[in-house]
XYZ file of C-alpha atoms in Angstrom:
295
model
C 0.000 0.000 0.000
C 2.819 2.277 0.921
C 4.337 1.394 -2.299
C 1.502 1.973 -4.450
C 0.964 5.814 -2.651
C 4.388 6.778 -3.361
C 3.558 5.441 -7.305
C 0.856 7.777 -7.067
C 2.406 10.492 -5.631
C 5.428 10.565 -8.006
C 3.344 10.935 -11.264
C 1.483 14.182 -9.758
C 2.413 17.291 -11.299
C 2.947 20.818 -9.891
C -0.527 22.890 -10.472
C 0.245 26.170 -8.731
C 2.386 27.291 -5.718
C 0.848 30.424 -3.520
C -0.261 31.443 -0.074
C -3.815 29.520 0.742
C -6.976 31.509 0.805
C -10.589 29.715 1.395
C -11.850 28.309 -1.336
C -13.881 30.644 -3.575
C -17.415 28.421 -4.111
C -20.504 28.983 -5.827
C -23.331 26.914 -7.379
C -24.373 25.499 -10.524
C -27.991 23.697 -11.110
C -28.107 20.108 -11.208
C -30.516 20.388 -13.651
C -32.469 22.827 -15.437
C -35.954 21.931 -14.194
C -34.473 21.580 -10.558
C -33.376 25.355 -10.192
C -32.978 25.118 -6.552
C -31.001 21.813 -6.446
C -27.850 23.513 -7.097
C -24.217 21.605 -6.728
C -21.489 23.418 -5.005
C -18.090 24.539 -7.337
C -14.677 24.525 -5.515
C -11.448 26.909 -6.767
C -8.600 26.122 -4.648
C -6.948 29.359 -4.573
C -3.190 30.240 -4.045
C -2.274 33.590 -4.018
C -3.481 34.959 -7.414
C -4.185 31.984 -9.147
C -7.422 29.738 -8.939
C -7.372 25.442 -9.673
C -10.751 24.156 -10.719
C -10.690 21.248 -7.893
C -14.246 19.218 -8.809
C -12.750 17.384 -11.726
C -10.206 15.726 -9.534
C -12.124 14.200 -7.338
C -11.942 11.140 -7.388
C -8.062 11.719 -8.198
C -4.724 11.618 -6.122
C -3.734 15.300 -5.358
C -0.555 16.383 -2.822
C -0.419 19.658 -0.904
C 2.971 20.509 0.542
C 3.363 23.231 3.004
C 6.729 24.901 2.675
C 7.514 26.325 5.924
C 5.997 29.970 5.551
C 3.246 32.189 6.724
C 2.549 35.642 5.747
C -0.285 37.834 7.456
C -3.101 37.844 4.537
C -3.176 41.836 5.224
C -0.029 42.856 5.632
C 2.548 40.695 4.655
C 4.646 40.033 7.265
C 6.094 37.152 8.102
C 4.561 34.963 10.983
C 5.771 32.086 13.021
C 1.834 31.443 13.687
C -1.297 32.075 11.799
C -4.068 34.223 14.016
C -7.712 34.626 13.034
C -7.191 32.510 9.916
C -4.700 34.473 8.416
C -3.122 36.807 10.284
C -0.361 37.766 11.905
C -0.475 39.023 15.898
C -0.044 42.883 14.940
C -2.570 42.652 12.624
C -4.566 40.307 14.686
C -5.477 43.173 17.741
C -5.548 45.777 16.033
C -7.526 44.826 12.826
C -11.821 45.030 13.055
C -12.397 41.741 11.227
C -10.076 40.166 14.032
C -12.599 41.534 17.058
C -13.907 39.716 19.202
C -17.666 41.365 18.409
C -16.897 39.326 14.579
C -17.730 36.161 16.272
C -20.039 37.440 18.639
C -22.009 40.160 17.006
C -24.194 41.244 20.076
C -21.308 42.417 21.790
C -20.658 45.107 18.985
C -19.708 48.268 20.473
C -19.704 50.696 17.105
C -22.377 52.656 18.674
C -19.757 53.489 21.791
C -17.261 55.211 19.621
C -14.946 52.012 20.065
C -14.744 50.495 16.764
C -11.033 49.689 15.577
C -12.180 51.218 12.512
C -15.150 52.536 12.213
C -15.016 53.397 7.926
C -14.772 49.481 8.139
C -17.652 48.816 10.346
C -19.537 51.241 8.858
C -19.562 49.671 5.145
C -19.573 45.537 6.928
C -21.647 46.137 10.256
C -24.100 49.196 9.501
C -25.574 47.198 6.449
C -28.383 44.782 5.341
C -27.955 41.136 7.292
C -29.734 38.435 6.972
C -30.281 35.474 9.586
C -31.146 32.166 8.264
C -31.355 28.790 9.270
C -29.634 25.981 8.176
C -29.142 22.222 7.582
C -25.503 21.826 8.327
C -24.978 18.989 11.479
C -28.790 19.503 11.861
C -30.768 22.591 12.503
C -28.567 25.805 13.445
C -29.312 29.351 13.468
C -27.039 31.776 11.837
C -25.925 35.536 10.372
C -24.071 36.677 7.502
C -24.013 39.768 5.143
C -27.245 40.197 2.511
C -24.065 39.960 -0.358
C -22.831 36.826 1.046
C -25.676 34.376 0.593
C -24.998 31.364 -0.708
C -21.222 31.674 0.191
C -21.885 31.711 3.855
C -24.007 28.313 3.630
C -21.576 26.641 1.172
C -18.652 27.396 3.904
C -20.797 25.348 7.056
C -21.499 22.707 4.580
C -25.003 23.463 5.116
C -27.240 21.005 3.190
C -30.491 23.024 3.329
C -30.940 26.671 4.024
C -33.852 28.971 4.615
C -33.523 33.268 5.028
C -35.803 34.127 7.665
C -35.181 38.013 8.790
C -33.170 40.728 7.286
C -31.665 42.926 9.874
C -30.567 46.324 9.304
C -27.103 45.780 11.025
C -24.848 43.047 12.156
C -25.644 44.122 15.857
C -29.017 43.633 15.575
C -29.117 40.512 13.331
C -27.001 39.114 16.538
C -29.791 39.702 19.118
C -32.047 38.239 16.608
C -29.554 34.949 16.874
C -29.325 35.201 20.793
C -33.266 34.980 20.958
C -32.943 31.629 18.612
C -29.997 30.224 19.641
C -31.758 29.322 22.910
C -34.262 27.083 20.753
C -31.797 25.636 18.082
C -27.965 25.345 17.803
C -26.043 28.201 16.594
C -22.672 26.445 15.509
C -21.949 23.368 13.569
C -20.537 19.926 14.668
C -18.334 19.796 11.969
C -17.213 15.823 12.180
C -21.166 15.182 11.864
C -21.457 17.443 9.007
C -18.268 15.517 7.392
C -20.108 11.694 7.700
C -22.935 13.066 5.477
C -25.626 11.578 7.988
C -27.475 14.476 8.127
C -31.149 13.532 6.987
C -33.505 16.699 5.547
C -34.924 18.985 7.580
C -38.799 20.954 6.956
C -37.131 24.334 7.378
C -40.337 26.188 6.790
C -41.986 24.528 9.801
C -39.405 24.498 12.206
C -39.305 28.948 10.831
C -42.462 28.870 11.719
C -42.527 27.480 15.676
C -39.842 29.653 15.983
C -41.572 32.148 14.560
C -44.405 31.717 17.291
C -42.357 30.953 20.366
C -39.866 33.759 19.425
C -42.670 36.698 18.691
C -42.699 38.614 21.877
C -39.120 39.351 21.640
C -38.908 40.405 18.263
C -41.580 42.472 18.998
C -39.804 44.076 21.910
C -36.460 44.661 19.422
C -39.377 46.545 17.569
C -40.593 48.651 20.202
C -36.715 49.526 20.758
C -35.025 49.891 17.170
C -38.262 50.417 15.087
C -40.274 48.067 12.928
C -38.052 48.095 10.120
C -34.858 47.092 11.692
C -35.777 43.615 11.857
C -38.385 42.421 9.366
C -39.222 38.581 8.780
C -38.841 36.927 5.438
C -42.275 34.778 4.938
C -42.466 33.913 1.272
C -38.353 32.600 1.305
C -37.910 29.514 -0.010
C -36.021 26.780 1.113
C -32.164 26.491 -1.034
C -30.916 22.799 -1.578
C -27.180 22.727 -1.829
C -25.485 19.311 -2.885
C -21.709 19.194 -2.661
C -19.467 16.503 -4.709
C -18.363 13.794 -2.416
C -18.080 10.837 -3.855
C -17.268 8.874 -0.262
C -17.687 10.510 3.277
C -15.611 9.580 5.607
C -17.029 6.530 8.587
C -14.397 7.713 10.837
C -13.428 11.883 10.235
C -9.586 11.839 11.245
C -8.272 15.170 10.618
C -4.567 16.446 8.756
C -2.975 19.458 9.864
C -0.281 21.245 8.159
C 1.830 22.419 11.687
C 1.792 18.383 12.121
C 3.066 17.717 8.758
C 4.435 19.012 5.769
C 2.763 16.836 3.388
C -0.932 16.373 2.741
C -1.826 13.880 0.014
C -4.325 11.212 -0.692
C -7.322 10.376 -3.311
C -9.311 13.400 -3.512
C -12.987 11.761 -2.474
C -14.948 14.921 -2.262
C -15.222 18.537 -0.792
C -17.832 19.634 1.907
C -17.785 23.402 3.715
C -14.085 24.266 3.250
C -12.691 20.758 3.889
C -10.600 18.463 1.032
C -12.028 15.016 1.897
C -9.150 12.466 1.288
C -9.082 8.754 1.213
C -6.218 9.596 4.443
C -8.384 12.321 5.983
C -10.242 15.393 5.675
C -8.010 19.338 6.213
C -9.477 22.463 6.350
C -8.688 24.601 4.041
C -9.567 27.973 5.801
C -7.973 26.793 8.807
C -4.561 27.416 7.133
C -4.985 30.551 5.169
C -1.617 32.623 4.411
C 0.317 29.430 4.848
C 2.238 28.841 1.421
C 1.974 25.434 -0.126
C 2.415 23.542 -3.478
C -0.512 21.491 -5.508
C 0.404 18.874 -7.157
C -2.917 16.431 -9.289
């Protein structure tokens, strides 16, 4: 077996060297009568240059990290990657590194504290929508009105339903507090890897949270006006269908600050995870680290 992987391995050629970025994604339709069955399309991305990655599945593929990180903002060399990407300078003083990013109800724009508030003013002060989602099973989440399907794609989300749009990323994260206390709000990404996940009815589960969930949105009415947080009723319910070929029984996962060398028989792509016949790596995980492709 060892034999045959180095075979393998020694035929692959070199398809681009770069720093990693997350995959860039988007959908295509499965068919043209099944407009919302739409199947997700990878580009690994390296620096400048994008690799069309769903016509190797099923293919042997090698990613070797060569011993560098550079902060994704400003360059500088870094022994360690922070906030996917970024070096420690960049990492407490840049907004996207804040802590109110992953926890949007602690915002604090509206105290004059932003680390930049130009920046939160074009990302935070605009049109959010919270949604729910299919991913490990039923979650609750946010993400920018221009980022939908991207955001769903990237959780691996199966099935995905817009349910409010939210006139800023502070609000759209009370919205999620209130929800998060009847449905998950992260992902168990292992689960989501097996492929176990059976479909959901999004529209009724919208709908008993809709009821149980009323009085509060009302009072985020009486306190930031009727239009800050309006509910989506006529959405309809996305199907997204990513190319794996195999999931994984047992999700054992490669690192690149373990080892140098990721390689194995591409078997699909789900969220921003490379599913290999040795083990699954995310890809976002490691962004500004530079590697070579080899398929």
């Amino acid at each position: 077996m060892l034999f045959e992987q180095d075979s393998l391995s020694a035929s692959l050629a070199l398809q681009g060297r770069g720093h990693l970025s997350k995959m860039r994604a988007e959908l295509g339709s499965v068919s043209a009568s099944l407009a919302q069955q739409t199947s997700c399309q990878y580009w690994l991305r390296l620096d400048q240059d994008e690799i069309h990655l769903n016509p190797l599945i099923g293919q042997p593929i090698k990613l070797v990290y060569q011993g560098k990180i550079h902060c994704q903002h400003c360059g500088r060399a870094s022994s360690k990657s922070f906030a996917q990407g970024y070096c420690y300078p960049c990492f407490k003083k840049l907004p996207q590194c804040d802590s109110c990013i992953v926890s949007p109800e602690k915002c604090h724009f509206d105290q004059g504290t932003c680390r930049d508030s130009d920046w939160g003013q074009r990302f935070c002060m605009s049109e959010h929508i919270v949604y729910l989602a299919n991913s490990s099973g039923v979650k609750v989440g946010i993400t920018r009105a221009n980022q939908i399907p991207t955001r769903w794609i990237d959780q691996g989300a199966i099935q995905a339903l817009p349910i409010f749009r939210v006139d800023s990323r502070y609000r759209s994260g009370l919205v999620e507090v209130l929800y998060k206390q009847h449905v998950a709000d992260k992902t168990n990404w292992r689960t989501m890897l097996k492929g176990a996940q059976p479909p959901v009815d999004l529209i009724a589960v919208r709908n008993q949270l809709f009821e149980c969930c009323g009085h509060q949105i009302g009072a985020l009415h009486q306190q930031y006006g009727i239009q800050s947080v309006q509910q989506i009723e006529d959405a309809i319910v996305t199907d997204l269908h990513f190319p794996v070929i195999t999931y994984p029984i047992k999700v054992s996962s490669l690192n690149f600050d373990k080892t140098e060398v990721v390689e194995g028989v591409l078997q699909g792509i789900k969220g921003q995870y490379l599913i290999l016949d040795t083990g699954v790596i995310n890809l976002r995980k490691f962004t500004a680290y530079q590697v070579e492709f080899f398929a």
